[in-house]
Amino acid sequence: MSVAQPDVSVVIGAYEAMPYLVECLASVEAQSLAPERIEVIAVDDGSSDGTGECLEEFAARVALPVTVIRQDNSGGPSGPRNVGLGKACGRYVFFLDADDRLGPEALERMVAMADRNGTDVVLGRVEGINRVPPRTMWGQTLERTDVFSSNIKFTLSAQKLFRREFLERHGMRFDESLWTGEDALFTMEAYLRADGVSVLADYTCYYLVGREDGKHVTKTGSYTLRFDSARALMNLIAEHVPAGPRRDLLMVRPFLVTLLPQFGPKYLKDSEEVRRHKFELARPLMEEFWTAGVGERLKVDERLRLHLVAEERPELLVGVLEFLRSKRRPTPVLEHKGHRVYFAYPYFRDASVGLPDSLYLAAPREARGIPGYREHTARTVLRRAVRKARRVMKTRTTAAARPGTRTSGESAAAA
């Protein structure tokens, strides 16, 4: 008698996960999706705190089919996830971190979303417990979207529902050479290759749990690993998207989330040696991928800092960072009848420094809070065009009414 294919393979990579693992597993057992429609593949990555034993006890007790694999420590989350993915049989795969937990209806809702729309990736709403989750992509449920038409580029963690056939067709695996950012690389590739992405924003599918011991992978590691992660993600985007506005749109993510923090407040505490090294690591990335199109999508202080990194002007960067650390607000400078707002961060219109005004020009979303700002909208542009057309018509009418005045057609005929 053949066993029906499960709908979802839940892959759990676990390392030193106690006691958080207990609630994680309980959330899987409590799923509204029928037990026979779920399989669990749990990989204990060389734990010594009872994680492996907890997984085996769970497998022996529950109605769900559970496979437990125990292996020597691989050093990162990629190895266990790849092992689990290689064993998965479900139509879909969901990567669940052993510290976190699922909402009771998470898998049922995400599977239904994917089946209804034929999409290859489904994002379920995330809430944080002692952690701040990504937020900008949960404004509304989207049955079908893509990485260019939504904010999903700002959630690149692996905790998504992926169509397994899609992953196998493209030979997708987590990069085990990366010690951080491996999930961002995997998920961005999935977004770029997917035949549609769904966003389930009206139900909390995933609870991102902050460990009290602070041992979360994204909080550890040398700064050099962040540059490795940024380089890998930028190269992936460049490989899949030709240079231009669409590439710039996606490049915002690695520049803003991965690279810029290396030139934030912590930079002021770095030694001179580390500061020089950070500029050396940033140089090839700035030369190859930093463009005006990326910059115009950032806030003024973000754009200014990255420009100073690109121009290799560390002394000016320190001045800007000290201003930001002081919590002072830049003076807004309104020009062009309020249609332009410049934020006078350090060195604004300082002739001895020579930074262009465009670095300080606020985009509408940042300028809207400034009293007196007048945004150019489609309606205002149309009104200006109508007023200009009326002035031209009035001028021509007045000129035609004057005795002896020739119209343009009469002048041409006379010539």
PDB file of C-alpha atoms in Angstrom, residues 177-343:
ATOM      1  CA  SER A 177      30.638  28.588   2.626  1.00  0.00           C
ATOM      2  CA  LEU A 178      28.761  31.549   4.125  1.00  0.00           C
ATOM      3  CA  TRP A 179      28.628  31.861   7.894  1.00  0.00           C
ATOM      4  CA  THR A 180      25.938  34.526   7.870  1.00  0.00           C
ATOM      5  CA  GLY A 181      23.455  35.699   5.262  1.00  0.00           C
ATOM      6  CA  GLU A 182      23.121  32.254   3.692  1.00  0.00           C
ATOM      7  CA  ASP A 183      19.347  32.415   4.037  1.00  0.00           C
ATOM      8  CA  ALA A 184      19.250  35.826   2.321  1.00  0.00           C
ATOM      9  CA  LEU A 185      21.096  34.383  -0.669  1.00  0.00           C
ATOM     10  CA  PHE A 186      18.807  31.347  -0.895  1.00  0.00           C
ATOM     11  CA  THR A 187      15.588  33.337  -0.509  1.00  0.00           C
ATOM     12  CA  MET A 188      16.544  36.102  -2.936  1.00  0.00           C
ATOM     13  CA  GLU A 189      17.391  33.476  -5.558  1.00  0.00           C
ATOM     14  CA  ALA A 190      13.998  31.880  -4.964  1.00  0.00           C
ATOM     15  CA  TYR A 191      12.262  35.248  -5.389  1.00  0.00           C
ATOM     16  CA  LEU A 192      14.122  35.893  -8.631  1.00  0.00           C
ATOM     17  CA  ARG A 193      13.409  32.455 -10.106  1.00  0.00           C
ATOM     18  CA  ALA A 194       9.868  31.974  -8.777  1.00  0.00           C
ATOM     19  CA  ASP A 195       6.745  31.829 -10.888  1.00  0.00           C
ATOM     20  CA  GLY A 196       4.979  34.134  -8.451  1.00  0.00           C
ATOM     21  CA  VAL A 197       5.229  34.834  -4.726  1.00  0.00           C
ATOM     22  CA  SER A 198       2.289  35.052  -2.298  1.00  0.00           C
ATOM     23  CA  VAL A 199       2.144  37.165   0.866  1.00  0.00           C
ATOM     24  CA  LEU A 200      -0.214  36.051   3.649  1.00  0.00           C
ATOM     25  CA  ALA A 201      -0.479  39.177   5.810  1.00  0.00           C
ATOM     26  CA  ASP A 202      -3.753  38.693   7.696  1.00  0.00           C
ATOM     27  CA  TYR A 203      -2.698  35.788   9.928  1.00  0.00           C
ATOM     28  CA  THR A 204       0.439  35.370  12.043  1.00  0.00           C
ATOM     29  CA  CYS A 205       2.146  32.291  10.683  1.00  0.00           C
ATOM     30  CA  TYR A 206       5.517  32.594  12.384  1.00  0.00           C
ATOM     31  CA  TYR A 207       6.738  33.744  15.792  1.00  0.00           C
ATOM     32  CA  LEU A 208      10.355  34.909  15.741  1.00  0.00           C
ATOM     33  CA  VAL A 209      11.707  34.287  19.242  1.00  0.00           C
ATOM     34  CA  GLY A 210      14.587  36.217  20.775  1.00  0.00           C
ATOM     35  CA  ARG A 211      16.671  33.974  23.019  1.00  0.00           C
ATOM     36  CA  GLU A 212      17.379  35.305  26.493  1.00  0.00           C
ATOM     37  CA  ASP A 213      20.977  34.068  26.236  1.00  0.00           C
ATOM     38  CA  GLY A 214      21.458  36.181  23.082  1.00  0.00           C
ATOM     39  CA  LYS A 215      22.798  33.214  21.128  1.00  0.00           C
ATOM     40  CA  HIS A 216      21.089  33.991  17.871  1.00  0.00           C
ATOM     41  CA  VAL A 217      23.170  33.446  14.745  1.00  0.00           C
ATOM     42  CA  THR A 218      22.511  36.914  13.309  1.00  0.00           C
ATOM     43  CA  LYS A 219      23.958  38.536  16.435  1.00  0.00           C
ATOM     44  CA  THR A 220      27.317  36.821  16.272  1.00  0.00           C
ATOM     45  CA  GLY A 221      30.319  36.753  13.972  1.00  0.00           C
ATOM     46  CA  SER A 222      33.084  39.003  12.712  1.00  0.00           C
ATOM     47  CA  TYR A 223      32.325  42.109  10.650  1.00  0.00           C
ATOM     48  CA  THR A 224      34.189  40.490   7.749  1.00  0.00           C
ATOM     49  CA  LEU A 225      31.376  37.937   7.486  1.00  0.00           C
ATOM     50  CA  ARG A 226      28.924  40.758   6.801  1.00  0.00           C
ATOM     51  CA  PHE A 227      30.990  41.885   3.840  1.00  0.00           C
ATOM     52  CA  ASP A 228      31.077  38.300   2.568  1.00  0.00           C
ATOM     53  CA  SER A 229      27.281  38.186   2.829  1.00  0.00           C
ATOM     54  CA  ALA A 230      26.844  41.546   1.076  1.00  0.00           C
ATOM     55  CA  ARG A 231      29.200  40.520  -1.743  1.00  0.00           C
ATOM     56  CA  ALA A 232      27.394  37.217  -2.325  1.00  0.00           C
ATOM     57  CA  LEU A 233      23.956  38.857  -2.418  1.00  0.00           C
ATOM     58  CA  MET A 234      25.088  41.684  -4.723  1.00  0.00           C
ATOM     59  CA  ASN A 235      26.707  39.202  -7.106  1.00  0.00           C
ATOM     60  CA  LEU A 236      23.531  37.099  -7.160  1.00  0.00           C
ATOM     61  CA  ILE A 237      21.353  40.113  -7.982  1.00  0.00           C
ATOM     62  CA  ALA A 238      23.754  41.244 -10.715  1.00  0.00           C
ATOM     63  CA  GLU A 239      23.785  37.738 -12.188  1.00  0.00           C
ATOM     64  CA  HIS A 240      19.989  37.644 -12.529  1.00  0.00           C
ATOM     65  CA  VAL A 241      19.066  41.285 -13.202  1.00  0.00           C
ATOM     66  CA  PRO A 242      20.654  43.541 -15.858  1.00  0.00           C
ATOM     67  CA  ALA A 243      22.003  46.932 -14.790  1.00  0.00           C
ATOM     68  CA  GLY A 244      19.271  49.548 -14.518  1.00  0.00           C
ATOM     69  CA  PRO A 245      16.385  50.614 -12.269  1.00  0.00           C
ATOM     70  CA  ARG A 246      15.215  47.072 -11.452  1.00  0.00           C
ATOM     71  CA  ARG A 247      18.694  46.048 -10.308  1.00  0.00           C
ATOM     72  CA  ASP A 248      19.050  49.287  -8.312  1.00  0.00           C
ATOM     73  CA  LEU A 249      15.747  48.547  -6.593  1.00  0.00           C
ATOM     74  CA  LEU A 250      17.025  45.187  -5.348  1.00  0.00           C
ATOM     75  CA  MET A 251      20.528  46.447  -4.514  1.00  0.00           C
ATOM     76  CA  VAL A 252      18.966  48.711  -1.895  1.00  0.00           C
ATOM     77  CA  ARG A 253      18.579  45.637   0.305  1.00  0.00           C
ATOM     78  CA  PRO A 254      22.248  44.552   0.654  1.00  0.00           C
ATOM     79  CA  PHE A 255      23.491  48.150   0.778  1.00  0.00           C
ATOM     80  CA  LEU A 256      20.997  49.214   3.421  1.00  0.00           C
ATOM     81  CA  VAL A 257      20.669  46.094   5.583  1.00  0.00           C
ATOM     82  CA  THR A 258      24.082  44.433   5.306  1.00  0.00           C
ATOM     83  CA  LEU A 259      26.690  47.014   4.309  1.00  0.00           C
ATOM     84  CA  LEU A 260      25.526  50.302   5.856  1.00  0.00           C
ATOM     85  CA  PRO A 261      25.544  49.041   9.489  1.00  0.00           C
ATOM     86  CA  GLN A 262      29.310  48.560   9.141  1.00  0.00           C
ATOM     87  CA  PHE A 263      29.507  52.338   8.764  1.00  0.00           C
ATOM     88  CA  GLY A 264      27.068  53.212  11.524  1.00  0.00           C
ATOM     89  CA  PRO A 265      27.598  54.190  15.183  1.00  0.00           C
ATOM     90  CA  LYS A 266      29.813  51.149  15.869  1.00  0.00           C
ATOM     91  CA  TYR A 267      32.319  52.494  13.355  1.00  0.00           C
ATOM     92  CA  LEU A 268      33.195  55.277  15.807  1.00  0.00           C
ATOM     93  CA  LYS A 269      34.368  52.621  18.283  1.00  0.00           C
ATOM     94  CA  ASP A 270      36.463  50.758  15.726  1.00  0.00           C
ATOM     95  CA  SER A 271      40.236  50.954  15.786  1.00  0.00           C
ATOM     96  CA  GLU A 272      41.977  52.738  12.937  1.00  0.00           C
ATOM     97  CA  GLU A 273      43.078  49.363  11.611  1.00  0.00           C
ATOM     98  CA  VAL A 274      39.504  48.040  11.496  1.00  0.00           C
ATOM     99  CA  ARG A 275      38.274  51.277   9.898  1.00  0.00           C
ATOM    100  CA  ARG A 276      40.845  50.983   7.128  1.00  0.00           C
ATOM    101  CA  HIS A 277      39.987  47.322   6.631  1.00  0.00           C
ATOM    102  CA  LYS A 278      36.271  48.081   6.320  1.00  0.00           C
ATOM    103  CA  PHE A 279      36.964  50.654   3.599  1.00  0.00           C
ATOM    104  CA  GLU A 280      39.173  48.119   1.798  1.00  0.00           C
ATOM    105  CA  LEU A 281      36.427  45.498   1.918  1.00  0.00           C
ATOM    106  CA  ALA A 282      33.814  47.994   0.749  1.00  0.00           C
ATOM    107  CA  ARG A 283      35.856  49.390  -2.158  1.00  0.00           C
ATOM    108  CA  PRO A 284      35.161  46.680  -4.795  1.00  0.00           C
ATOM    109  CA  LEU A 285      31.465  46.573  -3.849  1.00  0.00           C
ATOM    110  CA  MET A 286      31.066  50.328  -4.160  1.00  0.00           C
ATOM    111  CA  GLU A 287      32.978  50.421  -7.449  1.00  0.00           C
ATOM    112  CA  GLU A 288      30.878  47.691  -9.034  1.00  0.00           C
ATOM    113  CA  PHE A 289      27.399  48.115  -7.592  1.00  0.00           C
ATOM    114  CA  TRP A 290      26.902  51.585  -6.061  1.00  0.00           C
ATOM    115  CA  THR A 291      24.901  53.824  -8.396  1.00  0.00           C
ATOM    116  CA  ALA A 292      22.918  57.050  -8.236  1.00  0.00           C
ATOM    117  CA  GLY A 293      19.814  54.901  -8.744  1.00  0.00           C
ATOM    118  CA  VAL A 294      20.506  53.027  -5.516  1.00  0.00           C
ATOM    119  CA  GLY A 295      21.287  56.246  -3.677  1.00  0.00           C
ATOM    120  CA  GLU A 296      18.090  58.039  -4.640  1.00  0.00           C
ATOM    121  CA  ARG A 297      16.069  55.246  -3.016  1.00  0.00           C
ATOM    122  CA  LEU A 298      17.681  55.837   0.393  1.00  0.00           C
ATOM    123  CA  LYS A 299      17.174  58.393   3.126  1.00  0.00           C
ATOM    124  CA  VAL A 300      19.538  61.353   3.108  1.00  0.00           C
ATOM    125  CA  ASP A 301      21.821  60.210   5.938  1.00  0.00           C
ATOM    126  CA  GLU A 302      22.032  56.695   4.454  1.00  0.00           C
ATOM    127  CA  ARG A 303      22.872  58.015   0.997  1.00  0.00           C
ATOM    128  CA  LEU A 304      25.402  60.478   2.415  1.00  0.00           C
ATOM    129  CA  ARG A 305      27.254  57.854   4.426  1.00  0.00           C
ATOM    130  CA  LEU A 306      27.482  55.383   1.549  1.00  0.00           C
ATOM    131  CA  HIS A 307      28.626  58.120  -0.824  1.00  0.00           C
ATOM    132  CA  LEU A 308      31.454  58.965   1.589  1.00  0.00           C
ATOM    133  CA  VAL A 309      32.390  55.280   1.683  1.00  0.00           C
ATOM    134  CA  ALA A 310      32.372  55.153  -2.125  1.00  0.00           C
ATOM    135  CA  GLU A 311      34.527  58.295  -2.311  1.00  0.00           C
ATOM    136  CA  GLU A 312      36.826  56.919   0.429  1.00  0.00           C
ATOM    137  CA  ARG A 313      36.513  59.942   2.704  1.00  0.00           C
ATOM    138  CA  PRO A 314      36.620  58.419   6.188  1.00  0.00           C
ATOM    139  CA  GLU A 315      37.297  61.728   7.918  1.00  0.00           C
ATOM    140  CA  LEU A 316      34.011  63.135   6.622  1.00  0.00           C
ATOM    141  CA  LEU A 317      32.172  59.938   7.539  1.00  0.00           C
ATOM    142  CA  VAL A 318      33.292  60.380  11.144  1.00  0.00           C
ATOM    143  CA  GLY A 319      31.860  63.903  11.165  1.00  0.00           C
ATOM    144  CA  VAL A 320      28.488  62.678   9.917  1.00  0.00           C
ATOM    145  CA  LEU A 321      28.421  59.781  12.403  1.00  0.00           C
ATOM    146  CA  GLU A 322      29.230  62.093  15.318  1.00  0.00           C
ATOM    147  CA  PHE A 323      26.336  64.320  14.237  1.00  0.00           C
ATOM    148  CA  LEU A 324      24.004  61.307  14.155  1.00  0.00           C
ATOM    149  CA  ARG A 325      25.237  60.090  17.540  1.00  0.00           C
ATOM    150  CA  SER A 326      24.416  63.468  19.057  1.00  0.00           C
ATOM    151  CA  LYS A 327      20.729  62.895  18.125  1.00  0.00           C
ATOM    152  CA  ARG A 328      20.571  66.334  16.521  1.00  0.00           C
ATOM    153  CA  ARG A 329      18.226  66.862  13.619  1.00  0.00           C
ATOM    154  CA  PRO A 330      19.440  68.448  10.402  1.00  0.00           C
ATOM    155  CA  THR A 331      17.966  71.813   9.484  1.00  0.00           C
ATOM    156  CA  PRO A 332      15.527  71.481   6.563  1.00  0.00           C
ATOM    157  CA  VAL A 333      16.189  73.906   3.718  1.00  0.00           C
ATOM    158  CA  LEU A 334      13.149  74.497   1.459  1.00  0.00           C
ATOM    159  CA  GLU A 335      13.721  75.800  -2.058  1.00  0.00           C
ATOM    160  CA  HIS A 336      11.863  76.020  -5.385  1.00  0.00           C
ATOM    161  CA  LYS A 337       8.713  77.302  -3.650  1.00  0.00           C
ATOM    162  CA  GLY A 338       8.741  74.425  -1.199  1.00  0.00           C
ATOM    163  CA  HIS A 339       9.003  71.676  -3.810  1.00  0.00           C
ATOM    164  CA  ARG A 340      12.528  70.728  -2.742  1.00  0.00           C
ATOM    165  CA  VAL A 341      13.747  69.949   0.762  1.00  0.00           C
ATOM    166  CA  TYR A 342      17.416  69.582   1.594  1.00  0.00           C
ATOM    167  CA  PHE A 343      18.534  68.240   4.965  1.00  0.00           C
TER     168      PHE A 343
END
